[in-house]
Amino acid sequence: MSDFISAKEVAVKWNISQRRVAVLCAENRIDGAIMVGNMWVIPKNAKKPVDKRTLRYANKKIVELKPFVKWVGGKSQLIGELEKYLPPVGEKVLTKYAEPMVGGGALLFAVLAKFSIKQIYISDINSELINAYNAVKFNVETLIQSLTDIQSEYLKLDETERKNFYYCARNKYNSLELNEQTKIEKATLFIFLNKTCFNGLYRVNKKGQFNVPMGAYKKPVICDEKNLRNVSKALKNVTIVCGDYSLSKEFIDKNTFVYLDPPYRPISETSSFTAYSANAFDDAEQIRLARFIDEINAVGAKIVLSNSDPQNDNPEDTFFEELYKAYKINKVEALRMINSNSDKRGKIKELLICN
């Protein structure tokens, strides 16, 4: 056996995990590997197989994609952490992706840019957001022209004129009923307000009216033509649904990676600053979501859920520990950008919960 080395030695040599070496051996992807007792041994001159994840990129140009709207709580800063949960293909082949509370879609666009996944499903209860996604998907050139016009008009105004323009646009947005005739205008106003309002926040009152004040941006990019066209192409084979996350249950199966990013549970009495729809996502809704996760976990889907860590402010708050005691709960660092108290902005812990 002098011409063979152990799986541990191969793992060091190829800079991969010992477990990964065992998987490659079991899949007969290392020539000459044999089982001796309860361990694998590999020929010294064996070549490292090409990782199947590399094959997913083959002949596919990776296009830069980014969310076309700003979204408070968006996951751009956590993409590196979230991508760690995408399983290596050698361990479990995932052919479907679902993001049933899509928001700004930071992880969605990272997946679309890097991976070839056969079926993708996204949804959100926010009809205005979904209308914007559909406008980008189906009518991107018309949308670009409309956004270019409003951007050109807005940027040439002075501060006082911009303020008047913004609030007139907000009033029009709130009074305009969303239908087939108004869908492009509504999407244009939605994106304009998103790019010029305070911190890109989407908040509505109990009547469902957008009520975020104007932000302070000298030269906001309202129309990013290149990204909008790239996003439009990437969305062509994506199923886009307006509705509750529970509707995705029919799509999800054992070959699906599911990412859920619900409205976060407030971590203090003063942090409940946003409402994405007229209906509050309270603890009862958090519990309903947990039951849904139990259901899709039962069919074998790979699940990742993000949420706030209430122990940032109250170490005794075990709400999520109890709710997700059957799952793995990991804490990661994130930046809290919005708080009425500037001293409380900065790094905090967030939860990534997975099965």
Tab-separated table of C-alpha atoms in Angstrom:
chain	number	residue	atom	x	y	z
A	1	MET	CA	0.000	0.000	0.000
A	2	SER	CA	3.036	2.271	-0.299
A	3	ASP	CA	1.597	3.824	-3.446
A	4	PHE	CA	-1.533	4.947	-1.569
A	5	ILE	CA	-2.222	7.753	0.911
A	6	SER	CA	-5.079	8.326	3.342
A	7	ALA	CA	-8.147	10.495	2.746
A	8	LYS	CA	-6.830	12.855	5.421
A	9	GLU	CA	-3.560	13.320	3.527
A	10	VAL	CA	-5.432	13.883	0.270
A	11	ALA	CA	-7.658	16.470	1.937
A	12	VAL	CA	-4.568	18.443	2.977
A	13	LYS	CA	-2.950	17.999	-0.451
A	14	TRP	CA	-6.043	19.196	-2.368
A	15	ASN	CA	-7.120	21.784	0.215
A	16	ILE	CA	-10.601	20.338	0.708
A	17	SER	CA	-12.349	18.686	3.641
A	18	GLN	CA	-11.805	15.032	4.509
A	19	ARG	CA	-15.560	14.568	4.270
A	20	ARG	CA	-15.466	15.918	0.713
A	21	VAL	CA	-12.753	13.400	-0.179
A	22	ALA	CA	-14.950	10.584	1.137
A	23	VAL	CA	-17.888	11.837	-0.968
A	24	LEU	CA	-15.723	11.923	-4.106
A	25	CYS	CA	-14.523	8.380	-3.412
A	26	ALA	CA	-18.074	7.125	-2.836
A	27	GLU	CA	-19.131	8.676	-6.157
A	28	ASN	CA	-16.248	6.840	-7.936
A	29	ARG	CA	-14.790	10.161	-9.024
A	30	ILE	CA	-11.220	9.403	-7.865
A	31	ASP	CA	-9.514	6.795	-10.027
A	32	GLY	CA	-8.085	3.901	-8.056
A	33	ALA	CA	-9.576	4.844	-4.671
A	34	ILE	CA	-10.393	1.782	-2.563
A	35	MET	CA	-11.985	1.119	0.786
A	36	VAL	CA	-9.704	-0.561	3.325
A	37	GLY	CA	-11.576	-1.494	6.464
A	38	ASN	CA	-13.680	1.575	7.218
A	39	MET	CA	-11.487	4.154	5.494
A	40	TRP	CA	-10.650	5.257	1.974
A	41	VAL	CA	-7.124	5.158	0.540
A	42	ILE	CA	-6.188	6.986	-2.646
A	43	PRO	CA	-3.332	6.508	-5.135
A	44	LYS	CA	-0.555	9.041	-4.550
A	45	ASN	CA	-0.689	10.152	-8.191
A	46	ALA	CA	-4.501	10.551	-8.295
A	47	LYS	CA	-5.732	13.834	-9.766
A	48	LYS	CA	-8.238	16.064	-8.030
A	49	PRO	CA	-11.639	15.814	-9.805
A	50	VAL	CA	-13.244	18.955	-11.146
A	51	ASP	CA	-15.763	20.228	-8.603
A	52	LYS	CA	-19.268	19.939	-9.999
A	53	ARG	CA	-19.920	23.462	-8.788
A	54	THR	CA	-17.308	24.596	-11.301
A	55	LEU	CA	-19.273	22.832	-14.012
A	56	ARG	CA	-22.284	24.931	-13.129
A	57	TYR	CA	-20.348	27.981	-14.271
A	58	ALA	CA	-19.007	26.380	-17.451
A	59	ASN	CA	-19.976	28.139	-20.665
A	60	LYS	CA	-21.974	30.652	-18.671
A	61	LYS	CA	-20.853	34.241	-18.533
A	62	ILE	CA	-21.314	35.573	-15.011
A	63	VAL	CA	-23.154	38.879	-15.321
A	64	GLU	CA	-23.091	41.367	-12.490
A	65	LEU	CA	-26.571	41.668	-11.008
A	66	LYS	CA	-27.702	43.764	-8.087
A	67	PRO	CA	-31.076	44.685	-6.583
A	68	PHE	CA	-32.800	47.390	-8.605
A	69	VAL	CA	-34.368	48.852	-5.448
A	70	LYS	CA	-32.918	49.689	-2.054
A	71	TRP	CA	-34.549	47.689	0.720
A	72	VAL	CA	-34.205	48.224	4.427
A	73	GLY	CA	-33.053	44.914	5.848
A	74	GLY	CA	-31.756	43.882	2.432
A	75	LYS	CA	-29.161	41.132	2.535
A	76	SER	CA	-26.388	42.521	0.328
A	77	GLN	CA	-24.088	42.757	3.349
A	78	LEU	CA	-24.717	39.099	4.258
A	79	ILE	CA	-24.371	37.524	0.807
A	80	GLY	CA	-21.051	35.921	1.719
A	81	GLU	CA	-22.589	34.302	4.784
A	82	LEU	CA	-25.754	33.205	2.980
A	83	GLU	CA	-23.859	31.614	0.091
A	84	LYS	CA	-22.156	29.298	2.574
A	85	TYR	CA	-25.515	27.565	2.996
A	86	LEU	CA	-25.840	26.668	-0.678
A	87	PRO	CA	-24.986	22.940	-0.565
A	88	PRO	CA	-22.097	21.566	-2.654
A	89	VAL	CA	-23.542	19.735	-5.631
A	90	GLY	CA	-21.636	16.583	-4.766
A	91	GLU	CA	-23.629	16.287	-1.559
A	92	LYS	CA	-27.097	17.287	-2.729
A	93	VAL	CA	-28.164	18.437	-6.163
A	94	LEU	CA	-30.542	21.374	-5.982
A	95	THR	CA	-32.424	22.160	-9.166
A	96	LYS	CA	-34.920	24.667	-7.742
A	97	TYR	CA	-34.702	27.930	-5.791
A	98	ALA	CA	-37.502	29.704	-3.927
A	99	GLU	CA	-37.518	33.085	-2.236
A	100	PRO	CA	-41.126	33.589	-1.089
A	101	MET	CA	-40.513	36.937	0.688
A	102	VAL	CA	-38.222	38.405	-1.928
A	103	GLY	CA	-37.955	42.080	-0.969
A	104	GLY	CA	-34.926	43.582	-2.721
A	105	GLY	CA	-33.750	40.117	-3.783
A	106	ALA	CA	-30.035	40.399	-2.900
A	107	LEU	CA	-29.541	36.624	-2.606
A	108	LEU	CA	-31.810	35.987	-5.595
A	109	PHE	CA	-29.586	38.083	-7.851
A	110	ALA	CA	-26.421	36.498	-6.463
A	111	VAL	CA	-27.865	33.076	-7.318
A	112	LEU	CA	-29.030	34.191	-10.769
A	113	ALA	CA	-25.587	35.624	-11.535
A	114	LYS	CA	-23.603	32.552	-10.478
A	115	PHE	CA	-25.683	29.403	-10.764
A	116	SER	CA	-27.652	27.530	-13.405
A	117	ILE	CA	-30.829	26.533	-11.603
A	118	LYS	CA	-33.683	25.050	-13.619
A	119	GLN	CA	-36.656	26.553	-11.784
A	120	ILE	CA	-36.843	29.712	-9.680
A	121	TYR	CA	-39.858	31.030	-7.776
A	122	ILE	CA	-40.122	34.404	-6.057
A	123	SER	CA	-43.048	36.103	-4.377
A	124	ASP	CA	-43.981	38.919	-2.057
A	125	ILE	CA	-47.168	40.202	-0.493
A	126	ASN	CA	-46.271	43.743	-1.583
A	127	SER	CA	-48.183	44.196	-4.854
A	128	GLU	CA	-46.290	47.382	-5.754
A	129	LEU	CA	-42.934	45.622	-5.419
A	130	ILE	CA	-44.109	42.672	-7.511
A	131	ASN	CA	-45.448	45.087	-10.131
A	132	ALA	CA	-41.956	46.609	-10.319
A	133	TYR	CA	-40.389	43.145	-10.767
A	134	ASN	CA	-42.830	42.386	-13.569
A	135	ALA	CA	-42.184	45.747	-15.220
A	136	VAL	CA	-38.440	45.024	-15.233
A	137	LYS	CA	-39.049	41.504	-16.551
A	138	PHE	CA	-41.562	42.249	-19.291
A	139	ASN	CA	-41.290	45.978	-20.155
A	140	VAL	CA	-37.751	47.007	-19.293
A	141	GLU	CA	-37.178	49.394	-22.221
A	142	THR	CA	-40.414	51.283	-21.592
A	143	LEU	CA	-39.566	51.435	-17.894
A	144	ILE	CA	-36.039	52.692	-18.607
A	145	GLN	CA	-37.379	55.490	-20.795
A	146	SER	CA	-39.886	56.499	-18.121
A	147	LEU	CA	-37.230	56.448	-15.374
A	148	THR	CA	-34.784	58.369	-17.552
A	149	ASP	CA	-37.384	61.107	-18.068
A	150	ILE	CA	-38.191	61.451	-14.367
A	151	GLN	CA	-34.485	61.348	-13.434
A	152	SER	CA	-33.626	64.077	-15.935
A	153	GLU	CA	-36.432	66.279	-14.659
A	154	TYR	CA	-35.625	65.731	-10.982
A	155	LEU	CA	-31.855	66.223	-11.098
A	156	LYS	CA	-32.028	69.668	-12.704
A	157	LEU	CA	-34.143	71.061	-9.830
A	158	ASP	CA	-32.853	72.940	-6.798
A	159	GLU	CA	-33.469	71.647	-3.259
A	160	THR	CA	-36.821	73.400	-2.764
A	161	GLU	CA	-38.091	72.321	-6.169
A	162	ARG	CA	-36.985	68.739	-5.555
A	163	LYS	CA	-38.910	68.630	-2.298
A	164	ASN	CA	-42.074	69.797	-4.028
A	165	PHE	CA	-41.469	67.312	-6.869
A	166	TYR	CA	-40.982	64.434	-4.427
A	167	TYR	CA	-44.163	65.036	-2.441
A	168	CYS	CA	-46.204	65.561	-5.598
A	169	ALA	CA	-44.861	62.234	-6.895
A	170	ARG	CA	-45.693	60.559	-3.575
A	171	ASN	CA	-49.260	61.900	-3.652
A	172	LYS	CA	-49.705	60.725	-7.228
A	173	TYR	CA	-48.304	57.304	-6.375
A	174	ASN	CA	-50.767	56.931	-3.489
A	175	SER	CA	-53.763	58.077	-5.519
A	176	LEU	CA	-53.006	56.012	-8.626
A	177	GLU	CA	-54.769	52.652	-8.717
A	178	LEU	CA	-52.589	49.796	-9.926
A	179	ASN	CA	-54.012	48.222	-13.068
A	180	GLU	CA	-52.978	47.197	-16.579
A	181	GLN	CA	-53.036	50.795	-17.837
A	182	THR	CA	-51.064	52.280	-14.932
A	183	LYS	CA	-48.556	49.485	-14.206
A	184	ILE	CA	-45.530	51.170	-15.845
A	185	GLU	CA	-46.288	54.556	-14.291
A	186	LYS	CA	-46.723	52.942	-10.884
A	187	ALA	CA	-43.443	51.037	-11.263
A	188	THR	CA	-41.685	54.248	-12.304
A	189	LEU	CA	-42.999	56.149	-9.288
A	190	PHE	CA	-42.215	53.200	-7.012
A	191	ILE	CA	-38.572	53.109	-8.102
A	192	PHE	CA	-38.257	56.907	-8.093
A	193	LEU	CA	-39.584	57.166	-4.535
A	194	ASN	CA	-37.382	54.262	-3.450
A	195	LYS	CA	-34.259	55.977	-4.788
A	196	THR	CA	-35.068	59.414	-3.332
A	197	CYS	CA	-36.853	58.706	-0.044
A	198	PHE	CA	-35.250	58.441	3.395
A	199	ASN	CA	-32.841	55.452	3.448
A	200	GLY	CA	-34.719	53.584	0.736
A	201	LEU	CA	-37.353	52.708	3.304
A	202	TYR	CA	-40.680	51.250	2.197
A	203	ARG	CA	-43.292	52.014	4.827
A	204	VAL	CA	-47.039	52.385	4.592
A	205	ASN	CA	-49.710	53.564	7.022
A	206	LYS	CA	-52.814	51.595	8.023
A	207	LYS	CA	-54.536	52.768	4.861
A	208	GLY	CA	-51.736	51.269	2.798
A	209	GLN	CA	-50.371	54.658	1.726
A	210	PHE	CA	-46.650	55.181	1.284
A	211	ASN	CA	-45.612	57.792	3.865
A	212	VAL	CA	-41.793	57.914	3.901
A	213	PRO	CA	-40.301	61.445	3.858
A	214	MET	CA	-37.812	62.653	1.285
A	215	GLY	CA	-34.159	61.679	1.669
A	216	ALA	CA	-31.097	63.897	1.268
A	217	TYR	CA	-29.321	62.729	-1.891
A	218	LYS	CA	-27.445	65.157	-4.122
A	219	LYS	CA	-27.340	62.954	-7.222
A	220	PRO	CA	-29.361	59.758	-6.788
A	221	VAL	CA	-29.133	57.137	-9.541
A	222	ILE	CA	-32.785	56.670	-10.348
A	223	CYS	CA	-32.258	54.795	-13.609
A	224	ASP	CA	-29.400	52.278	-13.775
A	225	GLU	CA	-29.940	51.196	-17.374
A	226	LYS	CA	-27.254	48.505	-17.494
A	227	ASN	CA	-28.396	46.767	-14.329
A	228	LEU	CA	-32.080	46.969	-15.276
A	229	ARG	CA	-31.384	45.281	-18.620
A	230	ASN	CA	-29.242	42.592	-16.968
A	231	VAL	CA	-31.918	41.964	-14.343
A	232	SER	CA	-34.613	41.785	-17.016
A	233	LYS	CA	-32.710	39.048	-18.864
A	234	ALA	CA	-32.049	37.158	-15.628
A	235	LEU	CA	-35.741	37.206	-14.683
A	236	LYS	CA	-36.998	35.747	-17.968
A	237	ASN	CA	-37.389	32.217	-16.600
A	238	VAL	CA	-38.300	33.232	-13.047
A	239	THR	CA	-41.851	32.678	-11.806
A	240	ILE	CA	-43.012	35.882	-10.074
A	241	VAL	CA	-46.039	35.693	-7.782
A	242	CYS	CA	-47.851	38.342	-5.755
A	243	GLY	CA	-49.145	36.724	-2.604
A	244	ASP	CA	-48.462	35.115	0.738
A	245	TYR	CA	-45.318	33.027	1.164
A	246	SER	CA	-47.460	29.951	1.854
A	247	LEU	CA	-48.401	29.803	-1.847
A	248	SER	CA	-44.861	28.611	-2.586
A	249	LYS	CA	-45.585	25.290	-0.887
A	250	GLU	CA	-46.785	23.763	-4.174
A	251	PHE	CA	-43.446	24.680	-5.821
A	252	ILE	CA	-41.145	23.487	-3.050
A	253	ASP	CA	-39.843	19.921	-2.980
A	254	LYS	CA	-36.774	17.997	-1.819
A	255	ASN	CA	-34.635	19.551	-4.569
A	256	THR	CA	-35.402	23.147	-3.564
A	257	PHE	CA	-33.258	25.676	-1.728
A	258	VAL	CA	-35.599	28.028	0.129
A	259	TYR	CA	-34.555	31.386	1.555
A	260	LEU	CA	-37.005	33.316	3.729
A	261	ASP	CA	-36.387	36.897	4.827
A	262	PRO	CA	-39.495	38.025	6.751
A	263	PRO	CA	-40.060	41.414	8.361
A	264	TYR	CA	-37.777	41.254	11.365
A	265	ARG	CA	-39.075	40.918	14.876
A	266	PRO	CA	-38.362	44.265	16.627
A	267	ILE	CA	-35.416	43.976	19.007
A	268	SER	CA	-36.590	46.873	21.163
A	269	GLU	CA	-39.747	48.850	21.832
A	270	THR	CA	-38.530	51.705	19.622
A	271	SER	CA	-37.162	49.720	16.683
A	272	SER	CA	-40.484	48.798	15.062
A	273	PHE	CA	-39.892	51.442	12.436
A	274	THR	CA	-41.045	49.822	9.236
A	275	ALA	CA	-44.213	48.300	7.864
A	276	TYR	CA	-43.991	46.827	4.380
A	277	SER	CA	-47.745	46.389	4.134
A	278	ALA	CA	-50.782	47.589	6.055
A	279	ASN	CA	-50.811	44.312	8.036
A	280	ALA	CA	-48.256	44.012	10.835
A	281	PHE	CA	-45.966	40.961	10.955
A	282	ASP	CA	-46.277	40.312	14.684
A	283	ASP	CA	-45.318	37.348	16.870
A	284	ALA	CA	-48.395	35.419	15.742
A	285	GLU	CA	-47.144	35.792	12.160
A	286	GLN	CA	-43.645	34.690	13.194
A	287	ILE	CA	-45.204	31.540	14.675
A	288	ARG	CA	-47.265	30.921	11.517
A	289	LEU	CA	-44.079	31.219	9.465
A	290	ALA	CA	-42.346	28.690	11.720
A	291	ARG	CA	-45.151	26.199	11.134
A	292	PHE	CA	-44.773	26.710	7.376
A	293	ILE	CA	-41.044	26.017	7.703
A	294	ASP	CA	-41.866	22.782	9.525
A	295	GLU	CA	-44.047	21.774	6.570
A	296	ILE	CA	-41.436	22.390	3.875
A	297	ASN	CA	-38.729	20.863	6.059
A	298	ALA	CA	-40.833	17.692	6.117
A	299	VAL	CA	-40.643	17.390	2.314
A	300	GLY	CA	-36.848	17.632	2.390
A	301	ALA	CA	-36.220	21.196	1.192
A	302	LYS	CA	-32.997	22.964	2.204
A	303	ILE	CA	-34.094	26.002	4.242
A	304	VAL	CA	-32.419	29.183	5.456
A	305	LEU	CA	-34.319	31.850	7.388
A	306	SER	CA	-32.959	35.203	8.539
A	307	ASN	CA	-34.282	37.271	11.433
A	308	SER	CA	-33.264	39.676	14.145
A	309	ASP	CA	-31.596	38.504	17.325
A	310	PRO	CA	-33.712	39.859	20.209
A	311	GLN	CA	-30.823	39.116	22.575
A	312	ASN	CA	-29.007	42.169	21.207
A	313	ASP	CA	-31.165	44.182	23.614
A	314	ASN	CA	-32.593	41.531	25.940
A	315	PRO	CA	-30.380	38.508	26.768
A	316	GLU	CA	-33.393	36.823	28.378
A	317	ASP	CA	-35.492	36.848	25.201
A	318	THR	CA	-35.531	33.247	23.935
A	319	PHE	CA	-38.424	33.634	21.476
A	320	PHE	CA	-36.538	32.241	18.489
A	321	GLU	CA	-34.602	29.657	20.483
A	322	GLU	CA	-37.926	28.146	21.539
A	323	LEU	CA	-39.634	28.585	18.179
A	324	TYR	CA	-36.786	26.984	16.205
A	325	LYS	CA	-35.378	24.563	18.764
A	326	ALA	CA	-35.474	21.771	16.165
A	327	TYR	CA	-33.191	23.756	13.807
A	328	LYS	CA	-29.671	25.136	13.767
A	329	ILE	CA	-29.465	28.775	14.862
A	330	ASN	CA	-26.360	30.695	13.855
A	331	LYS	CA	-25.512	34.277	14.777
A	332	VAL	CA	-23.780	36.588	12.302
A	333	GLU	CA	-22.713	40.211	12.450
A	334	ALA	CA	-24.646	42.817	10.480
A	335	LEU	CA	-24.901	46.587	10.417
A	336	ARG	CA	-28.011	48.246	11.825
A	337	MET	CA	-28.386	51.391	9.739
A	338	ILE	CA	-31.683	52.784	11.027
A	339	ASN	CA	-32.331	53.747	14.627
A	340	SER	CA	-33.688	56.934	16.151
A	341	ASN	CA	-30.774	56.764	18.596
A	342	SER	CA	-27.523	57.183	16.632
A	343	ASP	CA	-25.591	55.431	19.431
A	344	LYS	CA	-27.494	52.224	18.636
A	345	ARG	CA	-26.500	52.166	14.976
A	346	GLY	CA	-23.635	49.878	14.085
A	347	LYS	CA	-22.810	46.177	14.352
A	348	ILE	CA	-25.417	43.844	15.802
A	349	LYS	CA	-26.103	40.122	15.680
A	350	GLU	CA	-28.646	38.626	13.308
A	351	LEU	CA	-29.920	35.062	13.135
A	352	LEU	CA	-29.535	32.625	10.267
A	353	ILE	CA	-31.702	29.598	10.976
A	354	CYS	CA	-31.360	26.454	8.884
A	355	ASN	CA	-32.277	22.763	8.820
